[in-house]
Tab-separated table of C-alpha atoms and ligand atoms in Angstrom:
chain	number	residue	atom	x	y	z
A	1	MET	CA	-12.059	8.576	-4.136
A	2	VAL	CA	-10.263	7.843	-0.885
A	3	PRO	CA	-6.604	7.279	-1.799
A	4	MET	CA	-5.061	4.887	0.702
A	5	VAL	CA	-1.925	6.554	2.038
A	6	LYS	CA	-1.180	4.154	4.899
A	7	ALA	CA	2.376	2.987	5.557
A	8	ASP	CA	3.839	6.291	4.359
A	9	ALA	CA	1.847	6.071	1.125
A	10	TYR	CA	2.946	2.472	0.483
A	11	GLY	CA	6.522	3.436	1.241
A	12	LEU	CA	6.757	6.275	-1.253
A	13	GLY	CA	6.491	9.197	1.158
A	14	VAL	CA	3.143	10.530	2.300
A	15	ALA	CA	3.907	14.233	1.819
A	16	GLY	CA	4.752	13.775	-1.848
A	17	ALA	CA	1.815	11.453	-2.440
A	18	VAL	CA	-0.710	13.757	-0.775
A	19	GLY	CA	0.706	16.640	-2.820
A	20	VAL	CA	-0.147	14.726	-5.991
A	21	PHE	CA	-3.553	13.480	-4.808
A	22	GLU	CA	-4.692	16.932	-3.587
A	23	GLU	CA	-4.836	18.066	-7.218
A	24	GLU	CA	-7.470	15.373	-7.872
A	25	ASP	CA	-9.745	16.745	-5.144
A	26	PRO	CA	-10.368	13.406	-3.377
A	27	TRP	CA	-13.185	13.001	-0.826
A	28	GLY	CA	-10.586	12.170	1.816
A	29	TYR	CA	-7.672	9.896	2.694
A	30	GLY	CA	-7.351	6.448	4.202
A	31	VAL	CA	-4.715	5.530	6.789
A	32	ALA	CA	-4.251	2.606	9.163
A	33	THR	CA	-3.269	4.373	12.381
A	34	VAL	CA	-3.821	7.548	14.390
A	35	PRO	CA	-0.185	8.761	14.034
A	36	GLU	CA	-0.520	8.387	10.260
A	37	GLY	CA	-3.688	10.488	10.346
A	38	LEU	CA	-2.061	13.164	12.502
A	39	ALA	CA	0.856	13.357	10.044
A	40	ILE	CA	-1.565	14.152	7.215
A	41	ARG	CA	-3.323	16.819	9.294
A	42	LYS	CA	0.113	18.383	9.865
A	43	LEU	CA	0.432	18.745	6.085
A	44	GLY	CA	-2.553	21.082	6.279
A	45	VAL	CA	-5.138	18.659	4.868
A	46	GLU	CA	-8.667	19.440	6.059
A	47	ARG	CA	-10.509	16.649	4.255
A	48	PRO	CA	-11.890	13.601	6.088
A	49	ILE	CA	-9.223	11.096	7.111
A	50	LEU	CA	-10.414	7.537	7.741
A	51	VAL	CA	-8.430	5.516	10.288
A	52	LEU	CA	-9.213	2.074	8.883
A	53	SER	CA	-7.575	-0.281	11.379
A	54	PRO	CA	-9.138	-0.832	14.802
A	55	ALA	CA	-7.530	1.895	16.934
A	56	PRO	CA	-5.950	1.313	20.347
A	57	ALA	CA	-7.899	3.080	23.105
A	58	ASP	CA	-5.046	5.419	24.010
A	59	GLY	CA	-5.075	7.176	20.628
A	60	ILE	CA	-8.785	7.958	20.380
A	61	ALA	CA	-8.818	11.294	22.215
A	62	GLU	CA	-5.969	12.712	20.160
A	63	GLY	CA	-7.547	11.421	16.957
A	64	VAL	CA	-10.936	12.959	17.730
A	65	ALA	CA	-9.245	16.263	18.609
A	66	ALA	CA	-7.513	16.220	15.208
A	67	GLY	CA	-10.798	15.498	13.427
A	68	LEU	CA	-9.891	11.960	12.333
A	69	THR	CA	-12.758	9.632	11.438
A	70	PHE	CA	-12.530	6.325	13.260
A	71	CYS	CA	-13.587	3.016	11.770
A	72	VAL	CA	-15.166	0.716	14.331
A	73	SER	CA	-15.513	-3.054	14.545
A	74	GLU	CA	-17.134	-3.515	17.959
A	75	ILE	CA	-19.601	-1.709	20.206
A	76	GLU	CA	-16.957	-0.931	22.813
A	77	ALA	CA	-14.991	0.992	20.156
A	78	VAL	CA	-18.055	3.119	19.386
A	79	ARG	CA	-18.390	3.866	23.104
A	80	ARG	CA	-14.750	4.945	23.287
A	81	VAL	CA	-15.246	7.401	20.419
A	82	VAL	CA	-18.437	8.716	22.059
A	83	ARG	CA	-16.605	9.262	25.361
A	84	ALA	CA	-13.727	11.071	23.619
A	85	ALA	CA	-16.133	13.262	21.636
A	86	GLU	CA	-18.167	14.162	24.731
A	87	ALA	CA	-15.037	14.878	26.777
A	88	SER	CA	-13.542	17.153	24.149
A	89	GLY	CA	-16.788	18.838	23.143
A	90	ARG	CA	-15.944	18.064	19.535
A	91	ASP	CA	-18.421	16.273	17.271
A	92	THR	CA	-17.056	13.477	15.143
A	93	SER	CA	-18.106	10.712	12.756
A	94	VAL	CA	-17.518	6.983	12.560
A	95	HIS	CA	-17.557	4.445	9.765
A	96	VAL	CA	-18.643	0.929	10.688
A	97	GLU	CA	-16.647	-1.941	9.237
A	98	VAL	CA	-18.596	-5.072	8.299
A	99	ASP	CA	-16.801	-8.409	8.126
A	100	THR	CA	-18.063	-10.180	4.999
A	101	GLY	CA	-15.222	-12.702	4.855
A	102	MET	CA	-11.944	-10.936	5.549
A	103	GLY	CA	-12.061	-12.006	9.153
A	104	ARG	CA	-9.497	-9.607	10.596
A	105	ALA	CA	-11.866	-6.801	11.575
A	106	GLY	CA	-15.467	-5.701	11.316
A	107	PHE	CA	-18.864	-6.527	12.764
A	108	ASP	CA	-20.152	-9.901	11.589
A	109	TRP	CA	-22.420	-9.390	8.527
A	110	ARG	CA	-24.768	-12.101	9.835
A	111	GLU	CA	-25.411	-10.176	13.041
A	112	VAL	CA	-26.487	-6.806	11.684
A	113	GLY	CA	-29.775	-7.198	13.586
A	114	LEU	CA	-27.774	-7.080	16.826
A	115	TRP	CA	-25.071	-4.486	16.240
A	116	GLY	CA	-27.024	-2.250	13.846
A	117	PRO	CA	-29.520	-0.953	16.429
A	118	ALA	CA	-26.793	-0.792	19.109
A	119	VAL	CA	-24.554	1.428	16.976
A	120	ARG	CA	-27.581	3.537	16.025
A	121	GLU	CA	-28.413	4.202	19.693
A	122	LEU	CA	-24.841	5.332	20.432
A	123	THR	CA	-24.643	7.689	17.448
A	124	ARG	CA	-27.471	10.123	18.107
A	125	GLY	CA	-25.342	12.713	19.906
A	126	ALA	CA	-21.750	13.876	19.582
A	127	VAL	CA	-20.901	11.045	17.226
A	128	HIS	CA	-22.484	10.774	13.776
A	129	TRP	CA	-22.674	7.397	12.007
A	130	GLU	CA	-21.492	8.504	8.593
A	131	GLY	CA	-20.446	5.360	6.729
A	132	VAL	CA	-20.437	1.582	6.418
A	133	PHE	CA	-17.816	-0.426	4.599
A	134	THR	CA	-16.337	-3.861	4.034
A	135	HIS	CA	-13.031	-5.091	2.606
A	136	LEU	CA	-12.596	-7.605	-0.235
A	137	HIS	CA	-10.188	-10.469	0.327
A	138	SER	CA	-9.624	-11.835	-3.200
A	139	ALA	CA	-10.598	-9.189	-5.732
A	140	ASP	CA	-7.162	-9.609	-7.334
A	141	GLU	CA	-7.931	-13.232	-8.268
A	142	PRO	CA	-9.509	-13.533	-11.733
A	143	ALA	CA	-11.348	-16.825	-11.182
A	144	SER	CA	-12.696	-16.096	-7.721
A	145	ASP	CA	-16.412	-15.590	-7.105
A	146	SER	CA	-15.569	-13.991	-3.766
A	147	VAL	CA	-16.342	-10.434	-4.882
A	148	ALA	CA	-19.892	-11.446	-5.789
A	149	ILE	CA	-20.291	-13.288	-2.490
A	150	GLN	CA	-18.869	-10.506	-0.326
A	151	SER	CA	-20.736	-7.747	-2.139
A	152	GLY	CA	-23.942	-9.777	-1.808
A	153	ARG	CA	-23.446	-10.004	1.945
A	154	PHE	CA	-22.674	-6.301	2.103
A	155	GLN	CA	-25.785	-5.531	0.096
A	156	GLU	CA	-27.878	-7.505	2.606
A	157	VAL	CA	-26.347	-5.543	5.471
A	158	MET	CA	-27.041	-2.220	3.743
A	159	GLN	CA	-30.671	-3.208	3.133
A	160	ALA	CA	-31.105	-4.064	6.795
A	161	LEU	CA	-29.486	-0.793	7.864
A	162	ASP	CA	-31.491	1.303	5.396
A	163	ALA	CA	-34.653	-0.323	6.741
A	164	MET	CA	-33.786	0.863	10.244
A	165	ASP	CA	-32.816	4.359	9.049
A	166	TRP	CA	-29.229	4.121	10.288
A	167	GLY	CA	-28.589	7.814	9.752
A	168	GLY	CA	-25.601	7.874	7.396
A	169	THR	CA	-25.128	8.152	3.655
A	170	LEU	CA	-21.785	6.582	2.693
A	171	SER	CA	-20.957	2.968	1.881
A	172	HIS	CA	-17.802	1.554	0.320
A	173	LEU	CA	-16.018	-1.711	-0.389
A	174	ALA	CA	-13.715	-1.442	-3.414
A	175	ASN	CA	-9.925	-1.590	-3.217
A	176	SER	CA	-7.872	-1.209	-6.436
A	177	ALA	CA	-8.752	-4.658	-7.765
A	178	GLY	CA	-12.379	-4.303	-6.709
A	179	VAL	CA	-12.987	-1.056	-8.544
A	180	LEU	CA	-11.140	-2.204	-11.679
A	181	ARG	CA	-12.934	-5.549	-11.815
A	182	ARG	CA	-16.398	-4.414	-10.785
A	183	PRO	CA	-16.810	-0.640	-11.239
A	184	ASP	CA	-20.560	-1.229	-10.843
A	185	LEU	CA	-19.933	-2.028	-7.168
A	186	ALA	CA	-18.205	1.268	-6.440
A	187	ARG	CA	-21.068	2.677	-4.262
A	188	SER	CA	-20.241	6.070	-2.680
A	189	LEU	CA	-16.483	5.818	-2.218
A	190	VAL	CA	-13.619	3.710	-3.528
A	191	ARG	CA	-10.391	3.015	-1.619
A	192	PRO	CA	-7.613	2.320	-4.120
A	193	GLY	CA	-4.034	1.852	-2.962
A	194	ILE	CA	-1.559	-0.253	-4.928
A	195	PHE	CA	-2.809	0.824	-8.372
A	196	LEU	CA	-2.093	4.479	-7.528
A	197	TYR	CA	1.496	3.544	-6.753
A	198	GLY	CA	2.124	1.655	-9.989
A	199	GLY	CA	1.340	-1.879	-8.862
A	200	ALA	CA	-0.853	-4.199	-10.944
A	201	ALA	CA	-4.073	-4.870	-9.030
A	202	GLY	CA	-4.379	-8.409	-10.402
A	203	PRO	CA	-2.655	-10.667	-12.946
A	204	ASP	CA	-5.416	-10.108	-15.526
A	205	LEU	CA	-6.049	-6.429	-14.777
A	206	SER	CA	-4.256	-3.912	-16.975
A	207	PRO	CA	-1.362	-2.413	-15.037
A	208	PRO	CA	-1.177	1.297	-14.317
A	209	GLY	CA	1.498	3.513	-15.805
A	210	GLU	CA	4.878	3.449	-14.184
A	211	VAL	CA	4.970	5.364	-10.921
A	212	VAL	CA	8.083	4.239	-9.068
A	213	THR	CA	11.643	3.834	-10.245
A	214	LEU	CA	14.471	2.684	-7.994
A	215	ARG	CA	17.937	3.711	-9.051
A	216	ALA	CA	21.457	3.531	-7.667
A	217	ARG	CA	24.832	4.732	-8.797
A	218	VAL	CA	27.916	2.726	-9.611
A	219	VAL	CA	30.363	3.502	-6.783
A	220	LEU	CA	33.174	1.268	-8.047
A	221	ALA	CA	33.821	-0.457	-11.379
A	222	ARG	CA	36.683	-2.805	-12.099
A	223	GLU	CA	37.963	-5.806	-13.977
A	224	VAL	CA	38.640	-8.970	-12.003
A	225	PRO	CA	40.616	-12.072	-13.026
A	226	ALA	CA	39.036	-15.535	-13.231
A	227	GLY	CA	38.708	-17.069	-9.799
A	228	THR	CA	37.902	-13.845	-7.945
A	229	THR	CA	35.165	-14.434	-5.379
A	230	LEU	CA	32.334	-12.060	-4.603
A	231	GLY	CA	30.323	-11.117	-1.563
A	232	TYR	CA	29.286	-12.841	1.652
A	233	GLY	CA	29.516	-16.581	1.264
A	234	ALA	CA	31.533	-16.074	-1.932
A	235	THR	CA	28.526	-17.344	-3.871
A	236	HIS	CA	29.813	-15.957	-7.157
A	237	GLN	CA	33.229	-16.643	-8.607
A	238	ALA	CA	34.514	-15.073	-11.833
A	239	GLN	CA	34.652	-17.776	-14.522
A	240	ARG	CA	36.824	-15.628	-16.799
A	241	ALA	CA	38.096	-12.101	-16.652
A	242	GLU	CA	34.891	-10.264	-15.669
A	243	ARG	CA	33.927	-6.659	-15.131
A	244	TRP	CA	31.944	-5.909	-12.016
A	245	ALA	CA	30.170	-2.713	-11.002
A	246	THR	CA	29.454	-2.119	-7.328
A	247	LEU	CA	26.231	-0.177	-6.661
A	248	GLY	CA	25.583	1.970	-3.616
A	249	ILE	CA	22.400	0.172	-2.618
A	250	GLY	CA	21.600	-2.923	-0.582
A	251	TYR	CA	18.964	-4.630	1.475
A	252	GLY	CA	19.356	-1.813	4.013
A	253	ASP	CA	17.644	0.361	1.406
A	254	GLY	CA	14.939	-2.208	0.780
A	255	LEU	CA	16.421	-3.965	-2.242
A	256	PRO	CA	15.278	-7.529	-1.491
A	257	ARG	CA	18.165	-9.792	-0.526
A	258	GLN	CA	16.479	-12.604	-2.470
A	259	LEU	CA	17.566	-10.870	-5.707
A	260	GLY	CA	21.180	-11.951	-5.071
A	261	ASN	CA	22.382	-14.082	-8.032
A	262	ARG	CA	18.837	-13.880	-9.486
A	263	GLY	CA	17.749	-10.325	-10.135
A	264	ARG	CA	18.968	-7.768	-12.609
A	265	GLY	CA	19.513	-4.095	-13.126
A	266	ILE	CA	19.510	-1.934	-16.257
A	267	LEU	CA	22.542	0.145	-17.205
A	268	ALA	CA	22.270	2.454	-20.198
A	269	GLY	CA	19.256	0.516	-21.465
A	270	ARG	CA	20.960	-2.899	-21.153
A	271	PRO	CA	20.260	-5.634	-18.625
A	272	VAL	CA	23.027	-6.362	-16.114
A	273	PRO	CA	22.669	-9.405	-13.835
A	274	ILE	CA	23.003	-9.060	-10.077
A	275	ILE	CA	25.834	-11.359	-8.977
A	276	GLY	CA	26.692	-12.582	-5.500
A	277	ARG	CA	24.670	-11.923	-2.381
A	278	ILE	CA	23.202	-8.487	-1.836
A	279	SER	CA	24.741	-6.886	1.241
A	280	MET	CA	23.247	-4.234	3.477
A	281	ASP	CA	24.804	-1.321	1.614
A	282	LEU	CA	26.219	-2.687	-1.642
A	283	THR	CA	25.111	-4.773	-4.613
A	284	VAL	CA	27.261	-5.919	-7.524
A	285	VAL	CA	26.198	-6.304	-11.156
A	286	ASP	CA	28.098	-8.051	-13.931
A	287	ILE	CA	28.949	-5.568	-16.703
A	288	THR	CA	31.298	-7.869	-18.640
A	289	ASP	CA	28.967	-8.051	-21.637
A	290	LEU	CA	28.323	-4.327	-21.950
A	291	PRO	CA	29.828	-2.990	-25.177
A	292	GLY	CA	32.928	-0.856	-25.326
A	293	GLY	CA	33.935	-0.762	-21.684
A	294	MET	CA	30.643	0.813	-20.629
A	295	GLY	CA	29.899	1.072	-16.942
A	296	GLU	CA	31.782	3.659	-14.943
A	297	VAL	CA	31.700	5.144	-11.504
A	298	GLY	CA	28.729	7.509	-11.336
A	299	ASP	CA	26.628	5.641	-13.892
A	300	VAL	CA	23.025	5.081	-12.907
A	301	VAL	CA	21.594	1.564	-12.673
A	302	THR	CA	17.823	1.048	-12.620
A	303	LEU	CA	16.644	-1.705	-10.294
A	304	LEU	CA	12.931	-1.031	-10.663
A	305	GLY	CA	11.379	0.803	-13.587
A	306	THR	CA	12.313	1.612	-17.163
A	307	ASP	CA	15.589	2.545	-18.807
A	308	GLY	CA	15.504	2.648	-22.593
A	309	ALA	CA	13.787	-0.442	-23.980
A	310	GLU	CA	14.257	-2.465	-20.786
A	311	ARG	CA	11.806	-2.502	-17.907
A	312	ILE	CA	11.887	-4.163	-14.503
A	313	SER	CA	8.358	-4.279	-13.172
A	314	LEU	CA	7.313	-4.283	-9.546
A	315	GLU	CA	5.786	-7.703	-10.188
A	316	GLU	CA	9.106	-9.073	-11.527
A	317	VAL	CA	10.950	-7.964	-8.402
A	318	ALA	CA	8.191	-9.213	-6.110
A	319	GLY	CA	8.098	-12.581	-7.881
A	320	LEU	CA	11.848	-13.113	-7.461
A	321	ALA	CA	11.605	-12.054	-3.827
A	322	GLY	CA	8.709	-14.439	-3.181
A	323	THR	CA	6.349	-11.664	-2.137
A	324	ILE	CA	3.934	-9.046	-3.476
A	325	GLY	CA	4.559	-5.585	-4.871
A	326	TYR	CA	3.051	-4.017	-1.746
A	327	GLU	CA	5.806	-5.456	0.419
A	328	ILE	CA	8.545	-4.356	-1.981
A	329	LEU	CA	7.280	-0.751	-1.898
A	330	THR	CA	6.649	-0.571	1.846
A	331	GLY	CA	10.068	-2.167	2.381
A	332	LEU	CA	11.928	0.745	0.770
A	333	THR	CA	13.705	2.279	3.733
A	334	THR	CA	14.221	5.866	4.804
A	335	ARG	CA	17.861	5.825	3.636
A	336	LEU	CA	16.618	6.136	0.053
A	337	PRO	CA	15.919	9.713	-0.959
A	338	ARG	CA	12.446	10.036	-2.499
A	339	VAL	CA	12.620	12.286	-5.532
A	340	TRP	CA	9.197	13.409	-6.769
A	341	LEU	CA	9.044	14.355	-10.440
A	342	GLY	CA	6.430	16.435	-12.195
B	1	PLP	C1	-4.978	-1.223	2.078
B	1	PLP	C2	-6.438	-1.116	1.990
B	1	PLP	C3	-7.055	-0.737	0.787
B	1	PLP	C4	-6.304	-0.567	-0.513
B	1	PLP	O1	-6.032	-1.821	-1.080
B	1	PLP	P1	-5.240	-1.942	-2.475
B	1	PLP	O2	-5.237	-3.407	-2.732
B	1	PLP	O3	-3.858	-1.418	-2.214
B	1	PLP	O4	-5.952	-1.146	-3.480
B	1	PLP	C5	-8.423	-0.505	0.815
B	1	PLP	N1	-9.139	-0.698	1.945
B	1	PLP	C6	-8.586	-1.099	3.107
B	1	PLP	C7	-9.427	-1.297	4.301
B	1	PLP	C8	-7.214	-1.335	3.163
B	1	PLP	O5	-6.675	-1.744	4.309
C-alpha cells in the first residue's frame, strides 16, 4: 500500500496521518510535490516517497538528495533526474507514468514503442527504472467501463515493456475506487487516498468508517424577537421568537459558505439548521426547537460526523456545497486545530 498523503494528507495533517499509517507498515507514501515529500522525510520516514505530479526542474536536485522517487511523464524529465543523480553522486529511482485516458500527465500508452526504449537507455546508470503506473479517471462511477478500458491499455503497455526487459518490478494503477471495485487489478501497489480519510470512493461502494469530525463551540446563545435579521445580506429573519446559537467557525475555517440557510449541525444528538449566511468566523444555528432551553455557550456542535443518532456525512456536506468530499477536506484551513484520537 502507498497511502496518498498529498495536500497535507487531504487536509487532515500529514504528521498525524503518517503516524497512523506507519503502524500499517506501508511500502511507501505518495505525494504531489517535492516540498510535500521533504516534509515527510523531516518526520523521520525512510520508506520510498513517490512524487506523483510532474516536478518543476528547480526541485529535482533537492528531491534526489532527500531520496524522493520522481514520477516522470516525458523523456526530458528522465534526463533531469539523471543529471541530478550524477551531480549528487546519489543513486535514485523513477516511476514512469502512462497516460491511458486521464490526459493530464504520463507517456502516451500508444507510443510505448518509442518512449519505452528511450527510458530504458537513460536508466542503466545512476537512475533505476523501478515502476510503471497509470491513473484511473472514472473508477468511482458504477456504470463506467473505463476501468476495463484503461487497465487493458495498461496491460498492453506492461506486456510491451516486459518483452523489452525494462528492468523494474513494480506496476500500479488503483486509487481507492479502483482497488475497491476491482481488487483483481491491484498489481504490485495500490494508491488509496479518500477512502483512508473517511470519504466514500463511489456512490455504490460501501463507505469506510468515520474518520473525520468537524466540531465548533457555541460562543453566544440568545433569544431574539420576531423580525430580527441575521447575517450578511440579512437573508434570515426571525418569524417568531427564536433562539439562535452563534458558533465559532466560518468559511475561514473551511466550512463551505454554500451551507448558509441549507446545511445543518448536530447539538446534543439533535439536528439544528444553519440559518443566515456563513461568515468568515461565525455561523449561526437555530436552536428554537431544542427541548428545555438546551443550547448554551460552550456546547459543542458537530458540523461533520456523528453525534448520538445523527450523522452528517462528508458526502452530505459536499453535495450541499456542490463539490466532492476531497475538496471539503482539503479546504479545512490551518485555523482549525487537528485533534488526533486513538
Ligand atoms: C490522488 C491520487 C490517488 C488517490 O486517489 P483517491 O481517489 O483519493 O483514492 C492515487 N493516485 C494518484 C496519481 C493520485 O493523484
